PDB file of C-alpha atoms in Angstrom:
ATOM      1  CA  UNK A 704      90.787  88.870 132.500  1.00 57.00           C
ATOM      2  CA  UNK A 705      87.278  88.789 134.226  1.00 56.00           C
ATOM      3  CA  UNK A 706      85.327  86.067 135.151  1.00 58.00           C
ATOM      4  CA  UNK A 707      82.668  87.132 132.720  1.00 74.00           C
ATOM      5  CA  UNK A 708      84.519  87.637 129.451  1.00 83.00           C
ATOM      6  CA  UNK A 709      84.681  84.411 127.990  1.00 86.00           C
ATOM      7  CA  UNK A 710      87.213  86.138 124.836  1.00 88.00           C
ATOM      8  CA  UNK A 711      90.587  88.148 124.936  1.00 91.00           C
ATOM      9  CA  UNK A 712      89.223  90.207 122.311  1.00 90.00           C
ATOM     10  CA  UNK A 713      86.850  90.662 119.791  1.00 88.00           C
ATOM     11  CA  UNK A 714      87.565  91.447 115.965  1.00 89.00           C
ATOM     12  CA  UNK A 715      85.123  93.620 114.540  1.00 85.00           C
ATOM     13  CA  UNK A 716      85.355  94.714 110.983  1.00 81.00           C
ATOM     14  CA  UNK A 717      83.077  94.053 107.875  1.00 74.00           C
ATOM     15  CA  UNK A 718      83.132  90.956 107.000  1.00 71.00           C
ATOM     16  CA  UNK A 719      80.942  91.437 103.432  1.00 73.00           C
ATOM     17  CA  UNK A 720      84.390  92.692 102.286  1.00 76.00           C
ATOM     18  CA  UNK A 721      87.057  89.922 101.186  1.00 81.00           C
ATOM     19  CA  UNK A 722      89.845  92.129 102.573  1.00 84.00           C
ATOM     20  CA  UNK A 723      89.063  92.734 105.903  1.00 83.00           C
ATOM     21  CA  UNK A 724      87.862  89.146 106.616  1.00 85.00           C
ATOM     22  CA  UNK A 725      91.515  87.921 105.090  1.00 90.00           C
ATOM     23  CA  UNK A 726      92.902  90.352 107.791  1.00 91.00           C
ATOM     24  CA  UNK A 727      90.850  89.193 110.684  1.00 90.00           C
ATOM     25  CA  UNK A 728      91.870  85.840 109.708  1.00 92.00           C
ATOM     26  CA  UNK A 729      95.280  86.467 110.128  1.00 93.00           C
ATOM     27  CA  UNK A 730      94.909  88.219 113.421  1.00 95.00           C
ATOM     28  CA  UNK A 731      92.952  85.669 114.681  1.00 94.00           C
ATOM     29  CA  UNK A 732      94.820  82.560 113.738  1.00 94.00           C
ATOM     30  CA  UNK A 733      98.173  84.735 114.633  1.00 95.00           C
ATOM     31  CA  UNK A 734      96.837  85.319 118.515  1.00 95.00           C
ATOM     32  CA  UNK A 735      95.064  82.126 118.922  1.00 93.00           C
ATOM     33  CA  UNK A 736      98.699  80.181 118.165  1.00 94.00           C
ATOM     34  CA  UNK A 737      99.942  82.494 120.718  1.00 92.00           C
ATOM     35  CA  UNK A 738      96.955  81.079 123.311  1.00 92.00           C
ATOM     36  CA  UNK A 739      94.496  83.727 123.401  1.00 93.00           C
ATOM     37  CA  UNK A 740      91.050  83.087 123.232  1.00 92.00           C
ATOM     38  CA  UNK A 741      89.484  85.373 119.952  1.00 92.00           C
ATOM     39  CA  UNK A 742      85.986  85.974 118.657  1.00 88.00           C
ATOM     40  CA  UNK A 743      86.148  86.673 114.893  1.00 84.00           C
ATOM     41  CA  UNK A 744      82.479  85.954 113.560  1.00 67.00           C
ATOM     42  CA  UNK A 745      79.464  85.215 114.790  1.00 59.00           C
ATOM     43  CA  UNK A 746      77.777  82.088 113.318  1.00 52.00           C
ATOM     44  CA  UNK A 747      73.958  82.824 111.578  1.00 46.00           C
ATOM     45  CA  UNK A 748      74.218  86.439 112.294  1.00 46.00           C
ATOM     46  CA  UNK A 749      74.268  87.561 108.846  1.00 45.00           C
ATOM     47  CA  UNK A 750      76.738  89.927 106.975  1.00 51.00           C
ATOM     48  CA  UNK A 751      78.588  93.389 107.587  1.00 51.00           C
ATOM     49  CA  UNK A 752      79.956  95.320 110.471  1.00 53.00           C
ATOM     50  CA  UNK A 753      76.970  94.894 113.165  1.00 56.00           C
ATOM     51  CA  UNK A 754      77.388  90.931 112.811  1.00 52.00           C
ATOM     52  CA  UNK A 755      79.627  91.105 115.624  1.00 51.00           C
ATOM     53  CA  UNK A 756      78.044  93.010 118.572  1.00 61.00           C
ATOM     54  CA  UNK A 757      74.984  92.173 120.957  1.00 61.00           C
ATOM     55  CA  UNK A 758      76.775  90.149 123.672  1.00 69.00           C
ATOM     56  CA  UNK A 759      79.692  89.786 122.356  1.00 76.00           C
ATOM     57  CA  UNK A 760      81.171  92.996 123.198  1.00 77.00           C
ATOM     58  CA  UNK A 761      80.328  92.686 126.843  1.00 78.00           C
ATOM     59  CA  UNK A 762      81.912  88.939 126.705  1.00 83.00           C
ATOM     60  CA  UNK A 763      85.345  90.416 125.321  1.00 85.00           C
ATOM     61  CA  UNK A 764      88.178  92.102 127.615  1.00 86.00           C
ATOM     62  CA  UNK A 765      89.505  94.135 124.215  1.00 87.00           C
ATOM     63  CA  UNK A 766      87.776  95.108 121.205  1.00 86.00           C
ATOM     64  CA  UNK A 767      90.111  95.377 117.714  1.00 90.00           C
ATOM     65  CA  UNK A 768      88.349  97.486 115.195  1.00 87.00           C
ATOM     66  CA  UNK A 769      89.757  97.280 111.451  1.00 86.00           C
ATOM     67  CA  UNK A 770      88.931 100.589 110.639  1.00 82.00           C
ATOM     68  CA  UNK A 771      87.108 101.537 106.892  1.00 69.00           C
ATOM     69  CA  UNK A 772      87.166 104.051 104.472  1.00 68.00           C
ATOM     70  CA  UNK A 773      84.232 106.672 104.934  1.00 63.00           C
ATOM     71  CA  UNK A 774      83.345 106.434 101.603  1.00 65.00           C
ATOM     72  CA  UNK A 775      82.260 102.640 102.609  1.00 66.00           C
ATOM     73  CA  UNK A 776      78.718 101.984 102.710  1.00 65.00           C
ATOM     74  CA  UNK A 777      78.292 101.354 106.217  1.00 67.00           C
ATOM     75  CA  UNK A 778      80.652 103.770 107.328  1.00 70.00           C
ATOM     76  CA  UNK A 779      78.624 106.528 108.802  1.00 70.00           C
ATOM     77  CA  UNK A 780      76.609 103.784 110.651  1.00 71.00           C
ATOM     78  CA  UNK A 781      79.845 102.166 111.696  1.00 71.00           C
ATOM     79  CA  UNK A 782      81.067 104.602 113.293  1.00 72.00           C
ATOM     80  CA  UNK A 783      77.788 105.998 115.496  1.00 74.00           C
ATOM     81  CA  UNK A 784      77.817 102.009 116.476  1.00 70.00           C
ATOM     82  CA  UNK A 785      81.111 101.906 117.568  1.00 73.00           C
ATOM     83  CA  UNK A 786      80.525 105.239 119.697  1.00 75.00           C
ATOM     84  CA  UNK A 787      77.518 104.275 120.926  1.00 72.00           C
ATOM     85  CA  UNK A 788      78.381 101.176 121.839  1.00 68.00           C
ATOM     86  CA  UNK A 789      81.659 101.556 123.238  1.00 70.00           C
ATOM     87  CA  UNK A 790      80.407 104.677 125.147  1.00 71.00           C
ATOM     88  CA  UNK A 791      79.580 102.310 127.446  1.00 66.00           C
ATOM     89  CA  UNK A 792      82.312  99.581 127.391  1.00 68.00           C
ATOM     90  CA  UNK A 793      85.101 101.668 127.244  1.00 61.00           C
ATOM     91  CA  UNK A 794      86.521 102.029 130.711  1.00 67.00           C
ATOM     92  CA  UNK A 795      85.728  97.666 131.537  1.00 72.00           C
ATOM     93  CA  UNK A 796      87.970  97.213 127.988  1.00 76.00           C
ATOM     94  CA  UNK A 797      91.568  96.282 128.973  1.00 78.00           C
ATOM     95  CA  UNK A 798      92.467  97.418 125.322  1.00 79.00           C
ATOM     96  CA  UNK A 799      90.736  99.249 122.170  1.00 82.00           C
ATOM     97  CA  UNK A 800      92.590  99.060 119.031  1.00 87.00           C
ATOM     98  CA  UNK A 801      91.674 100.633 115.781  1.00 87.00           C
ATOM     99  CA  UNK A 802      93.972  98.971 113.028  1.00 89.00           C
ATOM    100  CA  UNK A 803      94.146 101.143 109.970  1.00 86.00           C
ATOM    101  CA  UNK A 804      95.279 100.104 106.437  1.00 82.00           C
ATOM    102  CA  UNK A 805      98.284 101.771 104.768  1.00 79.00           C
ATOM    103  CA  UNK A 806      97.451 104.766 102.691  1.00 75.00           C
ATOM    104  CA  UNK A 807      93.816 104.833 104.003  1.00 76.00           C
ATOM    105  CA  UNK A 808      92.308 108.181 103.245  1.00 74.00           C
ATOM    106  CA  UNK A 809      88.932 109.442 105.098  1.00 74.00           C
ATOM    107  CA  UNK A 810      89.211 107.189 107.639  1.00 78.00           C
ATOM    108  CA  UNK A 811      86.009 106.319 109.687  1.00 73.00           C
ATOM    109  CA  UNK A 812      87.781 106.051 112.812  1.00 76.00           C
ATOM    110  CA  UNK A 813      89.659 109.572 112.607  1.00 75.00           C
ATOM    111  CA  UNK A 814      87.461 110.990 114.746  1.00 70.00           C
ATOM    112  CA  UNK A 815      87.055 108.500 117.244  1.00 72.00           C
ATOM    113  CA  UNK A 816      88.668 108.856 120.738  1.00 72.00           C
ATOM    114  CA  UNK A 817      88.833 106.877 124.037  1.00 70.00           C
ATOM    115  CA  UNK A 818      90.851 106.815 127.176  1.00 69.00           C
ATOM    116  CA  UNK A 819      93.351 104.048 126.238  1.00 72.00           C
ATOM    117  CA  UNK A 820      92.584 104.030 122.524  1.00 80.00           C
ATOM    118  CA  UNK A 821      95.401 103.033 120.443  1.00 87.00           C
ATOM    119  CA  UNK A 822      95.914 103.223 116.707  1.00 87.00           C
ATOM    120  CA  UNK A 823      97.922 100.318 115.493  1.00 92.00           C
ATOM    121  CA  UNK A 824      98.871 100.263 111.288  1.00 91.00           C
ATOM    122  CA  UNK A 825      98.228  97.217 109.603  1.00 93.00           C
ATOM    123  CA  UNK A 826     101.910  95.796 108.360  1.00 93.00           C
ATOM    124  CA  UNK A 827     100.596  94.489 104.556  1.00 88.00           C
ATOM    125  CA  UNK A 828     101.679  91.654 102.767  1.00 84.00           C
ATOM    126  CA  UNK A 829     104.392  93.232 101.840  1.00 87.00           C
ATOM    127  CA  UNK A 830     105.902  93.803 105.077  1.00 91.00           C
ATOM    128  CA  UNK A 831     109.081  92.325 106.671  1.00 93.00           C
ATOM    129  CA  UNK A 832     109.000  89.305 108.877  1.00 93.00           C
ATOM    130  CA  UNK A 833     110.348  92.160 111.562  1.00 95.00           C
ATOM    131  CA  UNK A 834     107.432  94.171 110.553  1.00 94.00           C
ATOM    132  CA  UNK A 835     104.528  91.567 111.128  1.00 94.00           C
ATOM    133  CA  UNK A 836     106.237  90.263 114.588  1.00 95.00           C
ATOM    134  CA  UNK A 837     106.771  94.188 116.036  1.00 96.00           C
ATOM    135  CA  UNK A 838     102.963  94.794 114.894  1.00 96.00           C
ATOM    136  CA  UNK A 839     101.772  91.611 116.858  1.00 96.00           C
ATOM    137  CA  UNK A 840     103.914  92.180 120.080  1.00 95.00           C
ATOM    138  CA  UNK A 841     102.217  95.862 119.889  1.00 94.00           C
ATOM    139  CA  UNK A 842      98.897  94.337 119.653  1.00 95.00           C
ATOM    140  CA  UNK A 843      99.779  91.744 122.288  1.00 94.00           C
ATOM    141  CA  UNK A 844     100.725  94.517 124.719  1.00 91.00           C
ATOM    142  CA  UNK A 845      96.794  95.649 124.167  1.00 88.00           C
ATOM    143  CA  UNK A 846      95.124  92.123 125.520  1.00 90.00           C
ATOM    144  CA  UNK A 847      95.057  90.521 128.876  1.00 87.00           C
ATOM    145  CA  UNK A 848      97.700  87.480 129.214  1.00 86.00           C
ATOM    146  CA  UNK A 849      96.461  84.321 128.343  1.00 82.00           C
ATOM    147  CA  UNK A 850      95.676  81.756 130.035  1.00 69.00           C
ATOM    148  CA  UNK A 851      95.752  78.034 129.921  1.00 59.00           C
ATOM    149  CA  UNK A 852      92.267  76.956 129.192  1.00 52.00           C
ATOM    150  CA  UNK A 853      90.621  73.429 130.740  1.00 50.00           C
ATOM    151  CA  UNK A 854      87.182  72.553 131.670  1.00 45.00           C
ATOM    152  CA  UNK A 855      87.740  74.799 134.990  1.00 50.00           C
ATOM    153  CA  UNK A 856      88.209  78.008 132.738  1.00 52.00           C
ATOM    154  CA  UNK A 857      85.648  80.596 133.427  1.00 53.00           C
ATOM    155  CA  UNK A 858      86.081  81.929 129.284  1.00 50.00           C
ATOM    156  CA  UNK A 859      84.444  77.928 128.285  1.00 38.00           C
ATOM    157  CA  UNK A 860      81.553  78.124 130.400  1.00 36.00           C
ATOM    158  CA  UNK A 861      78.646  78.768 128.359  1.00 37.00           C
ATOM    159  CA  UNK A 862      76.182  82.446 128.301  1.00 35.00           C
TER     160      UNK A 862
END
């Protein structure tokens, strides 16, 4: 990871919707007991998708994206601010992810593609203990190793 990304990744997804926050919960406390370093949300920046850019995506070695359902109402906006803004990102990223929910139809994120994009399906709650740990050693594979962290550790230092 580089000296000036202070997170292994960076979880963006709406986060005015119950679901996806419960999901980016789960990926976050799942890889942070595994030692990486994970930005989920962004304290006072309000609600929806766009809470979770400005400097954070240039902080971040990987972006995960829960992808939405284009009928959404941010949708169309999500996705021109994802392109837009990864446009530029995309080759410093170690890993872009785009997790997509089980019987999703009209998915925003159909038509997005990047070198080194990968498409990872979300396991449920109904999924097998097999099922969750094969979709987090996938996901895993996506992020730079981590590291042990300590006062010395460039990802503490403040912006």
């Amino acid at each position: 990871m580089s000296n000036n990304h202070r997170y292994h990744a960076l979880v963006v997804h709406d986060d005015s919707r119950n679901e996806d926050n419960d999901i980016a919960d789960q990926i976050t406390s799942t890889l942070e007991k595994e030692g990486y370093k994970i930005c989920n949300r962004i304290e006072g920046s309000g609600k929806g998708v766009f809470s979770h850019f400005g400097g954070y995506l240039e902080q971040s070695a990987s972006v995960i994206i829960l992808d939405m359902e284009s009928d959404s109402d941010d949708s169309n906006t999500f996705r021109v601010f994802i392109e837009s803004s990864l446009r530029n990102m995309a080759d410093s990223l170690v890993g872009l992810t785009v997790i997509q929910i089980k019987g999703m139809e009209n998915s925003v994120m159909d038509s997005v593609e990047y070198k080194g994009l990968k498409r990872l399906q979300w396991p449920g709650s109904e999924s097998s203990d097999r099922q969750r740990q094969k979709f987090y050693k996938q996901l895993q594979l996506r992020l730079p190793k981590p590291v042990k962290l300590d006062e010395r550790t460039p990802l503490l230092q403040s912006v």
